[in-house]
Amino acid sequence: MRLVIAHCSVDYVGRLTAHLPSAPRLILVKRDGSVSIHADDRAYKPLNWMSPPCSLKEGEGVWTVINKAGEKLIITIDDILHDSSHELGVDPGLVKDGVEAHLQELLADRLDALGAGWTLIRREYPTPIGPVDILCRDADGTTVAVEIKRRGEIDGVEQLTRYLELLNRDTLIAPVKGVFAAQEIKPQARVLAADRGITCVTLDYNALRGTEDDKLKLF
């Protein structure tokens, strides 16, 4: 991972145009090819970014990032304050708490709760950025990636979106749809999921255990 802190301006040229005037920012270049621009007041969300696969060309004072669609992220660097690279190795992935792990196990055994004829491909399906909780097929044979949370928030939808971007490049399983499943899903997460074409499912832990009505609520 490469970390660059610089005074820079940023222009995005693609389906639309966007401009960030010159200011001190963090430029994050990851091994997967992604490039993101961060400020110090926006939590985890970057100001602008380019998802992989993309290429980075470093010129004199100008970096140009181009993705497979030909869209460009042009970073004009006035002054570099810090530039370092770090080898992070393979990440072990997120360790889920007991409830999330048990939800995954229960839902994998009861995929009929999502729909008649759904079948399991694999739990913890590996991707370069971490495992997908459940990969399965619906009754029509379409591949579905299921991300499970105890509490569903925006970051969980973003996580599933990244998984879907990678999975849909695999011609053996594409197209892949997404299901975001949680015991509680925040309204903002539902809005973002709908915008990404992801289905939200509210999980009833007791119902999955077979102690109550076993119907899931689909939204």
PDB file of C-alpha atoms in Angstrom, residues 23-180:
ATOM      1  CA  ALA A  23      -5.764  21.313  -0.850  1.00  0.00           C
ATOM      2  CA  PRO A  24      -3.739  18.941   1.364  1.00  0.00           C
ATOM      3  CA  ARG A  25      -5.060  15.396   0.851  1.00  0.00           C
ATOM      4  CA  LEU A  26      -4.182  11.743   1.322  1.00  0.00           C
ATOM      5  CA  ILE A  27      -3.766   9.688  -1.857  1.00  0.00           C
ATOM      6  CA  LEU A  28      -4.137   5.972  -1.206  1.00  0.00           C
ATOM      7  CA  VAL A  29      -2.834   3.495  -3.812  1.00  0.00           C
ATOM      8  CA  LYS A  30      -3.642  -0.137  -3.020  1.00  0.00           C
ATOM      9  CA  ARG A  31      -2.249  -3.369  -4.406  1.00  0.00           C
ATOM     10  CA  ASP A  32      -5.612  -4.203  -6.021  1.00  0.00           C
ATOM     11  CA  GLY A  33      -5.085  -1.190  -8.315  1.00  0.00           C
ATOM     12  CA  SER A  34      -7.565   1.145  -6.668  1.00  0.00           C
ATOM     13  CA  VAL A  35      -6.704   4.808  -6.107  1.00  0.00           C
ATOM     14  CA  SER A  36      -8.663   6.965  -3.657  1.00  0.00           C
ATOM     15  CA  ILE A  37      -8.422  10.580  -2.488  1.00  0.00           C
ATOM     16  CA  HIS A  38      -9.162  11.365   1.162  1.00  0.00           C
ATOM     17  CA  ALA A  39      -9.699  14.460   3.298  1.00  0.00           C
ATOM     18  CA  ASP A  40      -9.321  14.557   7.083  1.00  0.00           C
ATOM     19  CA  ASP A  41     -12.994  15.228   7.850  1.00  0.00           C
ATOM     20  CA  ARG A  42     -15.030  12.630   5.919  1.00  0.00           C
ATOM     21  CA  ALA A  43     -14.698   9.453   8.023  1.00  0.00           C
ATOM     22  CA  TYR A  44     -13.916   6.445   5.799  1.00  0.00           C
ATOM     23  CA  LYS A  45     -15.499   7.693   2.561  1.00  0.00           C
ATOM     24  CA  PRO A  46     -13.070   9.095  -0.048  1.00  0.00           C
ATOM     25  CA  LEU A  47     -13.652  12.383  -1.863  1.00  0.00           C
ATOM     26  CA  ASN A  48     -13.073  10.614  -5.156  1.00  0.00           C
ATOM     27  CA  TRP A  49     -11.745   7.239  -6.227  1.00  0.00           C
ATOM     28  CA  MET A  50     -11.143   4.826  -9.081  1.00  0.00           C
ATOM     29  CA  SER A  51     -12.021   1.182  -8.535  1.00  0.00           C
ATOM     30  CA  PRO A  52      -9.899  -1.618  -9.995  1.00  0.00           C
ATOM     31  CA  PRO A  53      -8.977  -2.638 -12.575  1.00  0.00           C
ATOM     32  CA  CYS A  54      -7.287   0.600 -13.521  1.00  0.00           C
ATOM     33  CA  SER A  55      -3.857   1.892 -14.505  1.00  0.00           C
ATOM     34  CA  LEU A  56      -1.814   4.665 -12.914  1.00  0.00           C
ATOM     35  CA  LYS A  57       0.553   6.786 -14.995  1.00  0.00           C
ATOM     36  CA  GLU A  58       2.807   9.155 -13.035  1.00  0.00           C
ATOM     37  CA  GLY A  59       3.979  12.212 -14.951  1.00  0.00           C
ATOM     38  CA  GLU A  60       5.788  15.351 -13.849  1.00  0.00           C
ATOM     39  CA  GLY A  61       3.345  16.824 -11.345  1.00  0.00           C
ATOM     40  CA  VAL A  62       0.361  14.945 -12.804  1.00  0.00           C
ATOM     41  CA  TRP A  63      -0.967  11.472 -12.086  1.00  0.00           C
ATOM     42  CA  THR A  64      -3.519   9.988 -14.463  1.00  0.00           C
ATOM     43  CA  VAL A  65      -5.645   7.025 -13.395  1.00  0.00           C
ATOM     44  CA  ILE A  66      -7.679   5.301 -16.131  1.00  0.00           C
ATOM     45  CA  ASN A  67     -10.202   2.494 -15.646  1.00  0.00           C
ATOM     46  CA  LYS A  68     -11.369  -0.102 -18.167  1.00  0.00           C
ATOM     47  CA  ALA A  69     -14.238   2.174 -19.276  1.00  0.00           C
ATOM     48  CA  GLY A  70     -11.790   4.943 -20.200  1.00  0.00           C
ATOM     49  CA  GLU A  71     -12.817   7.208 -17.332  1.00  0.00           C
ATOM     50  CA  LYS A  72      -9.991   9.282 -15.880  1.00  0.00           C
ATOM     51  CA  LEU A  73      -8.976  10.575 -12.484  1.00  0.00           C
ATOM     52  CA  ILE A  74      -6.412  13.339 -13.035  1.00  0.00           C
ATOM     53  CA  ILE A  75      -4.432  14.322  -9.938  1.00  0.00           C
ATOM     54  CA  THR A  76      -2.392  17.506 -10.259  1.00  0.00           C
ATOM     55  CA  ILE A  77       0.242  17.550  -7.511  1.00  0.00           C
ATOM     56  CA  ASP A  78       1.616  20.885  -6.328  1.00  0.00           C
ATOM     57  CA  ASP A  79       3.729  19.578  -3.470  1.00  0.00           C
ATOM     58  CA  ILE A  80       4.360  16.165  -1.871  1.00  0.00           C
ATOM     59  CA  LEU A  81       4.581  16.204   1.932  1.00  0.00           C
ATOM     60  CA  HIS A  82       4.903  12.458   2.478  1.00  0.00           C
ATOM     61  CA  ASP A  83       5.364   9.385   0.269  1.00  0.00           C
ATOM     62  CA  SER A  84       5.751   5.883   1.683  1.00  0.00           C
ATOM     63  CA  SER A  85       4.968   2.297   0.705  1.00  0.00           C
ATOM     64  CA  HIS A  86       4.129  -0.536   3.077  1.00  0.00           C
ATOM     65  CA  GLU A  87       3.754  -4.310   2.587  1.00  0.00           C
ATOM     66  CA  LEU A  88       0.671  -5.373   4.551  1.00  0.00           C
ATOM     67  CA  GLY A  89       0.563  -9.002   3.436  1.00  0.00           C
ATOM     68  CA  VAL A  90      -2.591 -11.109   3.209  1.00  0.00           C
ATOM     69  CA  ASP A  91      -5.369  -9.879   5.471  1.00  0.00           C
ATOM     70  CA  PRO A  92      -7.021 -12.622   7.578  1.00  0.00           C
ATOM     71  CA  GLY A  93     -10.419 -10.985   7.055  1.00  0.00           C
ATOM     72  CA  LEU A  94     -13.102  -9.855   9.448  1.00  0.00           C
ATOM     73  CA  VAL A  95     -13.824 -12.162  12.365  1.00  0.00           C
ATOM     74  CA  LYS A  96     -17.571 -12.084  12.905  1.00  0.00           C
ATOM     75  CA  ASP A  97     -19.130 -12.202  16.337  1.00  0.00           C
ATOM     76  CA  GLY A  98     -21.007 -15.275  17.478  1.00  0.00           C
ATOM     77  CA  VAL A  99     -24.410 -14.032  16.349  1.00  0.00           C
ATOM     78  CA  GLU A 100     -23.263 -13.215  12.779  1.00  0.00           C
ATOM     79  CA  ALA A 101     -21.411 -16.517  12.469  1.00  0.00           C
ATOM     80  CA  HIS A 102     -24.464 -18.427  13.693  1.00  0.00           C
ATOM     81  CA  LEU A 103     -26.773 -16.482  11.356  1.00  0.00           C
ATOM     82  CA  GLN A 104     -24.552 -17.469   8.451  1.00  0.00           C
ATOM     83  CA  GLU A 105     -24.644 -21.125   9.482  1.00  0.00           C
ATOM     84  CA  LEU A 106     -28.402 -21.130   9.966  1.00  0.00           C
ATOM     85  CA  LEU A 107     -29.195 -19.344   6.707  1.00  0.00           C
ATOM     86  CA  ALA A 108     -26.855 -21.603   4.718  1.00  0.00           C
ATOM     87  CA  ASP A 109     -28.857 -24.570   6.027  1.00  0.00           C
ATOM     88  CA  ARG A 110     -32.220 -22.896   5.324  1.00  0.00           C
ATOM     89  CA  LEU A 111     -31.814 -21.147   1.983  1.00  0.00           C
ATOM     90  CA  ASP A 112     -35.421 -21.989   1.230  1.00  0.00           C
ATOM     91  CA  ALA A 113     -36.180 -19.055   3.537  1.00  0.00           C
ATOM     92  CA  LEU A 114     -34.860 -16.785   0.767  1.00  0.00           C
ATOM     93  CA  GLY A 115     -36.868 -18.563  -1.889  1.00  0.00           C
ATOM     94  CA  ALA A 116     -37.968 -21.977  -3.057  1.00  0.00           C
ATOM     95  CA  GLY A 117     -35.320 -23.846  -4.989  1.00  0.00           C
ATOM     96  CA  TRP A 118     -32.313 -21.830  -3.755  1.00  0.00           C
ATOM     97  CA  THR A 119     -29.149 -23.936  -3.440  1.00  0.00           C
ATOM     98  CA  LEU A 120     -25.826 -23.395  -1.669  1.00  0.00           C
ATOM     99  CA  ILE A 121     -22.585 -23.082  -3.626  1.00  0.00           C
ATOM    100  CA  ARG A 122     -20.321 -22.343  -0.666  1.00  0.00           C
ATOM    101  CA  ARG A 123     -20.057 -20.528   2.647  1.00  0.00           C
ATOM    102  CA  GLU A 124     -17.120 -18.106   3.023  1.00  0.00           C
ATOM    103  CA  TYR A 125     -16.602 -17.979  -0.760  1.00  0.00           C
ATOM    104  CA  PRO A 126     -13.097 -16.487  -1.253  1.00  0.00           C
ATOM    105  CA  THR A 127     -12.369 -13.266  -3.145  1.00  0.00           C
ATOM    106  CA  PRO A 128      -9.136 -11.201  -3.262  1.00  0.00           C
ATOM    107  CA  ILE A 129     -10.629  -8.753  -0.737  1.00  0.00           C
ATOM    108  CA  GLY A 130     -12.163 -11.251   1.673  1.00  0.00           C
ATOM    109  CA  PRO A 131     -14.748 -14.035   1.793  1.00  0.00           C
ATOM    110  CA  VAL A 132     -18.396 -13.627   0.808  1.00  0.00           C
ATOM    111  CA  ASP A 133     -20.590 -15.003   3.597  1.00  0.00           C
ATOM    112  CA  ILE A 134     -22.760 -17.165   1.338  1.00  0.00           C
ATOM    113  CA  LEU A 135     -22.642 -17.782  -2.403  1.00  0.00           C
ATOM    114  CA  CYS A 136     -25.721 -19.570  -3.716  1.00  0.00           C
ATOM    115  CA  ARG A 137     -28.069 -19.906  -6.697  1.00  0.00           C
ATOM    116  CA  ASP A 138     -31.722 -18.936  -6.881  1.00  0.00           C
ATOM    117  CA  ALA A 139     -34.427 -21.024  -8.506  1.00  0.00           C
ATOM    118  CA  ASP A 140     -33.557 -19.570 -11.938  1.00  0.00           C
ATOM    119  CA  GLY A 141     -29.914 -20.587 -11.578  1.00  0.00           C
ATOM    120  CA  THR A 142     -28.650 -17.009 -11.070  1.00  0.00           C
ATOM    121  CA  THR A 143     -25.693 -16.689  -8.712  1.00  0.00           C
ATOM    122  CA  VAL A 144     -26.422 -14.711  -5.536  1.00  0.00           C
ATOM    123  CA  ALA A 145     -23.903 -13.307  -3.046  1.00  0.00           C
ATOM    124  CA  VAL A 146     -25.313 -12.912   0.478  1.00  0.00           C
ATOM    125  CA  GLU A 147     -23.649 -10.607   3.021  1.00  0.00           C
ATOM    126  CA  ILE A 148     -24.832 -11.133   6.612  1.00  0.00           C
ATOM    127  CA  LYS A 149     -24.667  -8.603   9.442  1.00  0.00           C
ATOM    128  CA  ARG A 150     -26.170  -8.382  12.899  1.00  0.00           C
ATOM    129  CA  ARG A 151     -26.839  -4.694  12.261  1.00  0.00           C
ATOM    130  CA  GLY A 152     -26.976  -3.610   8.627  1.00  0.00           C
ATOM    131  CA  GLU A 153     -25.390  -0.236   7.917  1.00  0.00           C
ATOM    132  CA  ILE A 154     -23.994   1.596   4.901  1.00  0.00           C
ATOM    133  CA  ASP A 155     -20.515   0.104   5.246  1.00  0.00           C
ATOM    134  CA  GLY A 156     -21.996  -3.396   4.903  1.00  0.00           C
ATOM    135  CA  VAL A 157     -23.679  -2.417   1.621  1.00  0.00           C
ATOM    136  CA  GLU A 158     -20.398  -0.931   0.392  1.00  0.00           C
ATOM    137  CA  GLN A 159     -18.628  -4.164   1.329  1.00  0.00           C
ATOM    138  CA  LEU A 160     -21.126  -6.264  -0.635  1.00  0.00           C
ATOM    139  CA  THR A 161     -20.852  -3.853  -3.585  1.00  0.00           C
ATOM    140  CA  ARG A 162     -17.085  -4.446  -3.727  1.00  0.00           C
ATOM    141  CA  TYR A 163     -17.622  -8.209  -3.627  1.00  0.00           C
ATOM    142  CA  LEU A 164     -20.149  -7.994  -6.466  1.00  0.00           C
ATOM    143  CA  GLU A 165     -17.760  -5.945  -8.620  1.00  0.00           C
ATOM    144  CA  LEU A 166     -15.161  -8.714  -8.331  1.00  0.00           C
ATOM    145  CA  LEU A 167     -17.549 -11.662  -8.640  1.00  0.00           C
ATOM    146  CA  ASN A 168     -19.159 -10.274 -11.787  1.00  0.00           C
ATOM    147  CA  ARG A 169     -15.783 -10.387 -13.536  1.00  0.00           C
ATOM    148  CA  ASP A 170     -15.755 -14.178 -13.175  1.00  0.00           C
ATOM    149  CA  THR A 171     -17.401 -15.501 -16.319  1.00  0.00           C
ATOM    150  CA  LEU A 172     -18.011 -18.873 -14.660  1.00  0.00           C
ATOM    151  CA  ILE A 173     -20.493 -17.453 -12.151  1.00  0.00           C
ATOM    152  CA  ALA A 174     -21.591 -14.062 -13.569  1.00  0.00           C
ATOM    153  CA  PRO A 175     -24.051 -12.447 -13.471  1.00  0.00           C
ATOM    154  CA  VAL A 176     -24.104 -12.256  -9.669  1.00  0.00           C
ATOM    155  CA  LYS A 177     -26.889 -10.554  -7.700  1.00  0.00           C
ATOM    156  CA  GLY A 178     -26.597  -9.310  -4.133  1.00  0.00           C
ATOM    157  CA  VAL A 179     -28.627  -9.876  -0.963  1.00  0.00           C
ATOM    158  CA  PHE A 180     -27.877  -7.829   2.168  1.00  0.00           C
TER     159      PHE A 180
END
